Structures are given as structure tokens and as C-alpha cells.
Amino acid sequence: MTQLSPADADRLRQAFLSCREMDGTLDERLSAYAAASRDVFPAYSEAVDRLVTRLKKNGGGENAPKPGDLMPPFLLPDETGSLVSLQALIAGGPVVVMFYRGHWCPYCRLNVSAVVKAQGLLETLGGRIVAIMPETQKYAAQFKLESAAPFPVLTDLDNGYALSLNLAIWLGAEIQQLLSYLDISGFHGNEAWILPIPAVFVVGRDGRVKARFVDPDFRKRMEIDDLIAAVKTAGGQPFV
């Protein structure tokens, strides 16, 4: 099968809802959805396996900022069009910078749901969160609304910032065909079919990366307990 039927699309929606509400860790929810997706749409899962193998062979994400590196600055619009800078964010404490593929990605939606639930604890630790995605503000706003995210969702149009971090990847013709039922070009405002590798960077007030999670396999994300621990230990002097 090379196309997702309406019936199978509905099966995946139901699987997503079940995984979002299930007890367990984020990894357990993501793994459960990945298993359901492999059962319903095996052609896509197999194509993703090949994509991940190619990315890992080519060192996808390895050259992104590492702990101890200065995090490159950004100035990006949020879902309302207001500009948000890294420098302004870290002035208030450690910042969690999270890259998402898009509002349509079920793994991103499971991820952000878990982060939203941990928001209160992260705030008590002094942490602030910002999400970055390559979609236009219309879809950034939709992602924020549907996830009830209390933090900014920034638009990295054309993946400019992701490219500067060595996180942007071309999906390839096979994935493009399998996802042709999605209006990716409309979501992005371009025809490139380039997405960021989902990643998390915990940045201290000194502007340096304290912890990161980068995995070319978008089905895997930073566990919430690890994120909490990273924010708890993040610190340093204010950025100058």
C-alpha cells in the first residue's frame, strides 16, 4: 500500500487519541503509536526506517550544538507575529528550545502534550519553554491551540534557524509520495519538503547548551524526566 485510505486514517486518529491518554512514559506512548502506525500503514513505517538509516549513516544531527557550546541566537515570530529572541528568553532563566516537525505530526503532538503536562513543574524550576516549527503562523497558532501550549510557538520559515544548527533534512521522494495526502507545501509556504530533526536544547542563562536530545528518528523524543532533570541542573551566569 502506498496511499493512506480514509478508513486507515481514522484508525490512526483513534490510535493517536488512545496513546495520548494512556498511562506511561512519553517513550511508551510514542512506541505504542509507532507500533499502531506500522500495523496500519506499513509502507510508511518501512520508508521511515530507510530514511532513519540514511540519516544516521550520514551523521544527521551530530553537528548540532552540544553541551558547552554557545547556542546560536534566534529572532523569530511567534504565532501572533511578535518577535521572540533567545537572548530575551534566557534573561529570565534556563530555556528549553524544542524543534517540532509540524502540527500534523502525531509524534510531535504526543510530545507536546507530555511537555504541557510538565509545564508547571518546569516553571517551578525556573525553566521556560519555546517551540520552533517550519510552518507558517496560521499552523503554528493551530498547533498551540490544539495542544493548549502555554508557551510561544515560533515559525522558522524555510528552516533557516534549523539549517544553522545542522538540523534540517530533506525527506526524499519516497516519503514525499507517501505523505502526499498532506499539504506540506501549504503548511510551509514552499515546495522544499525539508523538515527539522526534532530536537531539544536546554540553554542556560549564560547562553550555553546544558543538555540536548537529537535523534534522526523522529519517533523518539527526550523523556520528560530527563528534561526535568536537565532544567533542574541548568544554570550559569546571564548572557552578555
GROMACS .gro file of C-alpha atoms in nm:
model
  240
    1MET     CA    1   0.000   0.000   0.000
    2THR     CA    2   0.138   0.340  -0.099
    3GLN     CA    3  -0.156   0.560  -0.003
    4LEU     CA    4  -0.340   0.602   0.326
    5SER     CA    5  -0.710   0.525   0.290
    6PRO     CA    6  -0.974   0.727   0.480
    7ALA     CA    7  -1.053   0.421   0.692
    8ASP     CA    8  -0.690   0.373   0.787
    9ALA     CA    9  -0.650   0.745   0.853
   10ASP     CA   10  -0.934   0.714   1.102
   11ARG     CA   11  -0.767   0.410   1.261
   12LEU     CA   12  -0.452   0.618   1.310
   13ARG     CA   13  -0.651   0.904   1.462
   14GLN     CA   14  -0.806   0.664   1.711
   15ALA     CA   15  -0.464   0.516   1.788
   16PHE     CA   16  -0.328   0.865   1.850
   17LEU     CA   17  -0.607   0.951   2.092
   18SER     CA   18  -0.557   0.623   2.277
   19CYS     CA   19  -0.180   0.675   2.304
   20ARG     CA   20  -0.221   1.034   2.419
   21GLU     CA   21  -0.445   0.930   2.708
   22MET     CA   22  -0.264   0.611   2.808
   23ASP     CA   23  -0.072   0.584   3.133
   24GLY     CA   24   0.303   0.552   3.095
   25THR     CA   25   0.609   0.743   2.994
   26LEU     CA   26   0.636   0.953   2.679
   27ASP     CA   27   0.856   0.685   2.525
   28GLU     CA   28   0.589   0.422   2.593
   29ARG     CA   29   0.323   0.637   2.427
   30LEU     CA   30   0.541   0.708   2.126
   31SER     CA   31   0.634   0.341   2.091
   32ALA     CA   32   0.269   0.239   2.111
   33TYR     CA   33   0.177   0.482   1.836
   34ALA     CA   34   0.472   0.369   1.623
   35ALA     CA   35   0.352   0.010   1.656
   36ALA     CA   36  -0.001   0.108   1.557
   37SER     CA   37   0.130   0.306   1.260
   38ARG     CA   38   0.341   0.012   1.145
   39ASP     CA   39   0.033  -0.211   1.157
   40VAL     CA   40  -0.197   0.034   0.975
   41PHE     CA   41   0.046   0.194   0.728
   42PRO     CA   42   0.347  -0.041   0.696
   43ALA     CA   43   0.475   0.120   0.374
   44TYR     CA   44   0.532   0.448   0.556
   45SER     CA   45   0.698   0.287   0.859
   46GLU     CA   46   0.934   0.094   0.633
   47ALA     CA   47   1.018   0.410   0.439
   48VAL     CA   48   1.088   0.591   0.767
   49ASP     CA   49   1.319   0.307   0.869
   50ARG     CA   50   1.516   0.358   0.548
   51LEU     CA   51   1.522   0.736   0.598
   52VAL     CA   52   1.650   0.699   0.954
   53THR     CA   53   1.920   0.456   0.841
   54ARG     CA   54   2.032   0.703   0.573
   55LEU     CA   55   2.036   0.995   0.817
   56LYS     CA   56   2.232   0.806   1.082
   57LYS     CA   57   2.482   0.685   0.822
   58ASN     CA   58   2.535   1.048   0.718
   59GLY     CA   59   2.561   1.175   1.075
   60GLY     CA   60   2.227   1.353   1.079
   61GLY     CA   61   2.210   1.591   1.374
   62GLU     CA   62   2.556   1.508   1.505
   63ASN     CA   63   2.687   1.857   1.434
   64ALA     CA   64   2.407   2.036   1.615
   65PRO     CA   65   2.516   2.237   1.923
   66LYS     CA   66   2.647   2.017   2.203
   67PRO     CA   67   2.660   2.073   2.580
   68GLY     CA   68   2.907   2.351   2.648
   69ASP     CA   69   2.856   2.517   2.308
   70LEU     CA   70   2.703   2.861   2.277
   71MET     CA   71   2.352   2.828   2.139
   72PRO     CA   72   2.325   3.036   1.821
   73PRO     CA   73   2.082   3.324   1.875
   74PHE     CA   74   1.744   3.349   1.708
   75LEU     CA   75   1.483   3.616   1.647
   76LEU     CA   76   1.166   3.451   1.519
   77PRO     CA   77   0.795   3.540   1.506
   78ASP     CA   78   0.555   3.364   1.737
   79GLU     CA   79   0.203   3.254   1.647
   80THR     CA   80   0.079   3.615   1.680
   81GLY     CA   81   0.360   3.766   1.473
   82SER     CA   82   0.550   3.906   1.770
   83LEU     CA   83   0.927   3.860   1.751
   84VAL     CA   84   1.087   3.643   2.019
   85SER     CA   85   1.462   3.626   2.081
   86LEU     CA   86   1.673   3.369   2.260
   87GLN     CA   87   1.856   3.648   2.443
   88ALA     CA   88   1.532   3.782   2.593
   89LEU     CA   89   1.420   3.434   2.697
   90ILE     CA   90   1.740   3.330   2.875
   91ALA     CA   91   1.743   3.656   3.068
   92GLY     CA   92   1.468   3.500   3.279
   93GLY     CA   93   1.630   3.162   3.338
   94PRO     CA   94   1.714   2.839   3.156
   95VAL     CA   95   1.522   2.789   2.833
   96VAL     CA   96   1.401   2.467   2.670
   97VAL     CA   97   1.423   2.509   2.292
   98MET     CA   98   1.217   2.238   2.121
   99PHE     CA   99   1.203   2.168   1.747
  100TYR     CA  100   0.887   2.012   1.605
  101ARG     CA  101   0.811   1.886   1.254
  102GLY     CA  102   0.462   2.036   1.233
  103HIS     CA  103   0.107   2.049   1.362
  104TRP     CA  104   0.020   1.743   1.153
  105CYS     CA  105   0.284   1.515   1.311
  106PRO     CA  106   0.129   1.278   1.568
  107TYR     CA  107   0.465   1.219   1.738
  108CYS     CA  108   0.507   1.595   1.784
  109ARG     CA  109   0.154   1.618   1.923
  110LEU     CA  110   0.219   1.336   2.170
  111ASN     CA  111   0.546   1.504   2.265
  112VAL     CA  112   0.398   1.848   2.322
  113SER     CA  113   0.108   1.702   2.519
  114ALA     CA  114   0.353   1.549   2.766
  115VAL     CA  115   0.555   1.873   2.786
  116VAL     CA  116   0.241   2.077   2.855
  117LYS     CA  117   0.156   1.845   3.144
  118ALA     CA  118   0.505   1.903   3.289
  119GLN     CA  119   0.493   2.280   3.231
  120GLY     CA  120   0.407   2.366   3.592
  121LEU     CA  121   0.698   2.170   3.735
  122LEU     CA  122   0.938   2.310   3.477
  123GLU     CA  123   0.830   2.661   3.568
  124THR     CA  124   0.887   2.600   3.939
  125LEU     CA  125   1.244   2.504   3.843
  126GLY     CA  126   1.281   2.837   3.665
  127GLY     CA  127   1.257   2.688   3.316
  128ARG     CA  128   1.092   2.849   3.018
  129ILE     CA  129   0.985   2.669   2.702
  130VAL     CA  130   0.972   2.771   2.339
  131ALA     CA  131   0.869   2.557   2.043
  132ILE     CA  132   1.005   2.608   1.691
  133MET     CA  133   0.850   2.467   1.373
  134PRO     CA  134   0.884   2.535   0.999
  135GLU     CA  135   0.516   2.611   0.944
  136THR     CA  136   0.353   2.947   0.880
  137GLN     CA  137   0.196   3.136   1.169
  138LYS     CA  138  -0.151   3.005   1.083
  139TYR     CA  139  -0.043   2.649   1.157
  140ALA     CA  140   0.181   2.748   1.447
  141ALA     CA  141  -0.129   2.902   1.604
  142GLN     CA  142  -0.326   2.584   1.532
  143PHE     CA  143  -0.055   2.372   1.696
  144LYS     CA  144  -0.057   2.597   2.003
  145LEU     CA  145  -0.438   2.596   2.028
  146GLU     CA  146  -0.485   2.222   1.981
  147SER     CA  147  -0.212   2.136   2.234
  148ALA     CA  148  -0.315   2.410   2.481
  149ALA     CA  149   0.053   2.506   2.492
  150PRO     CA  150   0.111   2.798   2.730
  151PHE     CA  151   0.445   2.879   2.568
  152PRO     CA  152   0.536   3.053   2.239
  153VAL     CA  153   0.532   2.857   1.913
  154LEU     CA  154   0.776   3.017   1.672
  155THR     CA  155   0.783   2.999   1.293
  156ASP     CA  156   1.120   2.909   1.138
  157LEU     CA  157   1.013   2.972   0.782
  158ASP     CA  158   1.225   2.787   0.523
  159ASN     CA  159   1.405   2.619   0.817
  160GLY     CA  160   1.661   2.898   0.832
  161TYR     CA  161   1.740   2.853   1.200
  162ALA     CA  162   1.727   2.473   1.181
  163LEU     CA  163   1.974   2.488   0.891
  164SER     CA  164   2.212   2.698   1.101
  165LEU     CA  165   2.203   2.424   1.366
  166ASN     CA  166   2.258   2.140   1.114
  167LEU     CA  167   1.913   2.002   1.189
  168ALA     CA  168   1.732   2.048   0.857
  169ILE     CA  169   1.683   1.739   0.640
  170TRP     CA  170   1.525   1.663   0.303
  171LEU     CA  171   1.264   1.390   0.338
  172GLY     CA  172   1.323   1.236  -0.002
  173ALA     CA  173   1.090   1.141  -0.287
  174GLU     CA  174   0.966   0.819  -0.124
  175ILE     CA  175   0.842   0.992   0.193
  176GLN     CA  176   0.703   1.277  -0.013
  177GLN     CA  177   0.489   1.036  -0.213
  178LEU     CA  178   0.364   0.855   0.097
  179LEU     CA  179   0.270   1.183   0.264
  180SER     CA  180   0.117   1.333  -0.049
  181TYR     CA  181  -0.223   1.337   0.123
  182LEU     CA  182  -0.085   1.616   0.345
  183ASP     CA  183  -0.049   1.973   0.220
  184ILE     CA  184   0.310   2.006   0.342
  185SER     CA  185   0.393   2.275   0.086
  186GLY     CA  186   0.091   2.472   0.203
  187PHE     CA  187   0.191   2.432   0.566
  188HIS     CA  188   0.543   2.557   0.492
  189GLY     CA  189   0.476   2.808   0.218
  190ASN     CA  190   0.734   2.639  -0.007
  191GLU     CA  191   0.785   2.321  -0.209
  192ALA     CA  192   1.109   2.205  -0.047
  193TRP     CA  193   0.986   1.915   0.170
  194ILE     CA  194   1.252   1.993   0.429
  195LEU     CA  195   1.187   1.934   0.798
  196PRO     CA  196   1.394   1.977   1.113
  197ILE     CA  197   1.517   1.677   1.306
  198PRO     CA  198   1.309   1.700   1.626
  199ALA     CA  199   1.546   1.816   1.896
  200VAL     CA  200   1.560   1.965   2.244
  201PHE     CA  201   1.823   2.205   2.377
  202VAL     CA  202   1.829   2.322   2.737
  203VAL     CA  203   2.009   2.657   2.731
  204GLY     CA  204   2.140   2.824   3.046
  205ARG     CA  205   2.140   3.194   3.127
  206ASP     CA  206   2.498   3.210   3.002
  207GLY     CA  207   2.373   3.118   2.655
  208ARG     CA  208   2.539   2.777   2.657
  209VAL     CA  209   2.377   2.442   2.592
  210LYS     CA  210   2.344   2.244   2.915
  211ALA     CA  211   2.175   1.937   2.770
  212ARG     CA  212   2.039   1.825   2.437
  213PHE     CA  213   1.843   1.547   2.270
  214VAL     CA  214   1.891   1.498   1.897
  215ASP     CA  215   1.781   1.179   1.720
  216PRO     CA  216   1.727   1.141   1.343
  217ASP     CA  217   1.443   0.901   1.428
  218PHE     CA  218   1.153   1.140   1.485
  219ARG     CA  219   0.963   0.861   1.658
  220LYS     CA  220   1.192   0.910   1.958
  221ARG     CA  221   1.191   1.217   2.182
  222MET     CA  222   1.353   1.339   2.503
  223GLU     CA  223   1.188   1.171   2.801
  224ILE     CA  224   1.010   1.412   3.033
  225ASP     CA  225   1.203   1.300   3.342
  226ASP     CA  226   1.529   1.369   3.156
  227LEU     CA  227   1.401   1.712   3.053
  228ILE     CA  228   1.307   1.797   3.412
  229ALA     CA  229   1.648   1.683   3.535
  230ALA     CA  230   1.823   1.894   3.271
  231VAL     CA  231   1.630   2.208   3.364
  232LYS     CA  232   1.692   2.142   3.733
  233THR     CA  233   2.069   2.136   3.681
  234ALA     CA  234   2.084   2.418   3.423
  235GLY     CA  235   2.225   2.748   3.542
  236GLY     CA  236   2.520   2.978   3.493
  237GLN     CA  237   2.573   3.349   3.456
  238PRO     CA  238   2.347   3.574   3.246
  239PHE     CA  239   2.430   3.601   2.877
  240VAL     CA  240   2.635   3.910   2.788
   0.00000   0.00000   0.00000
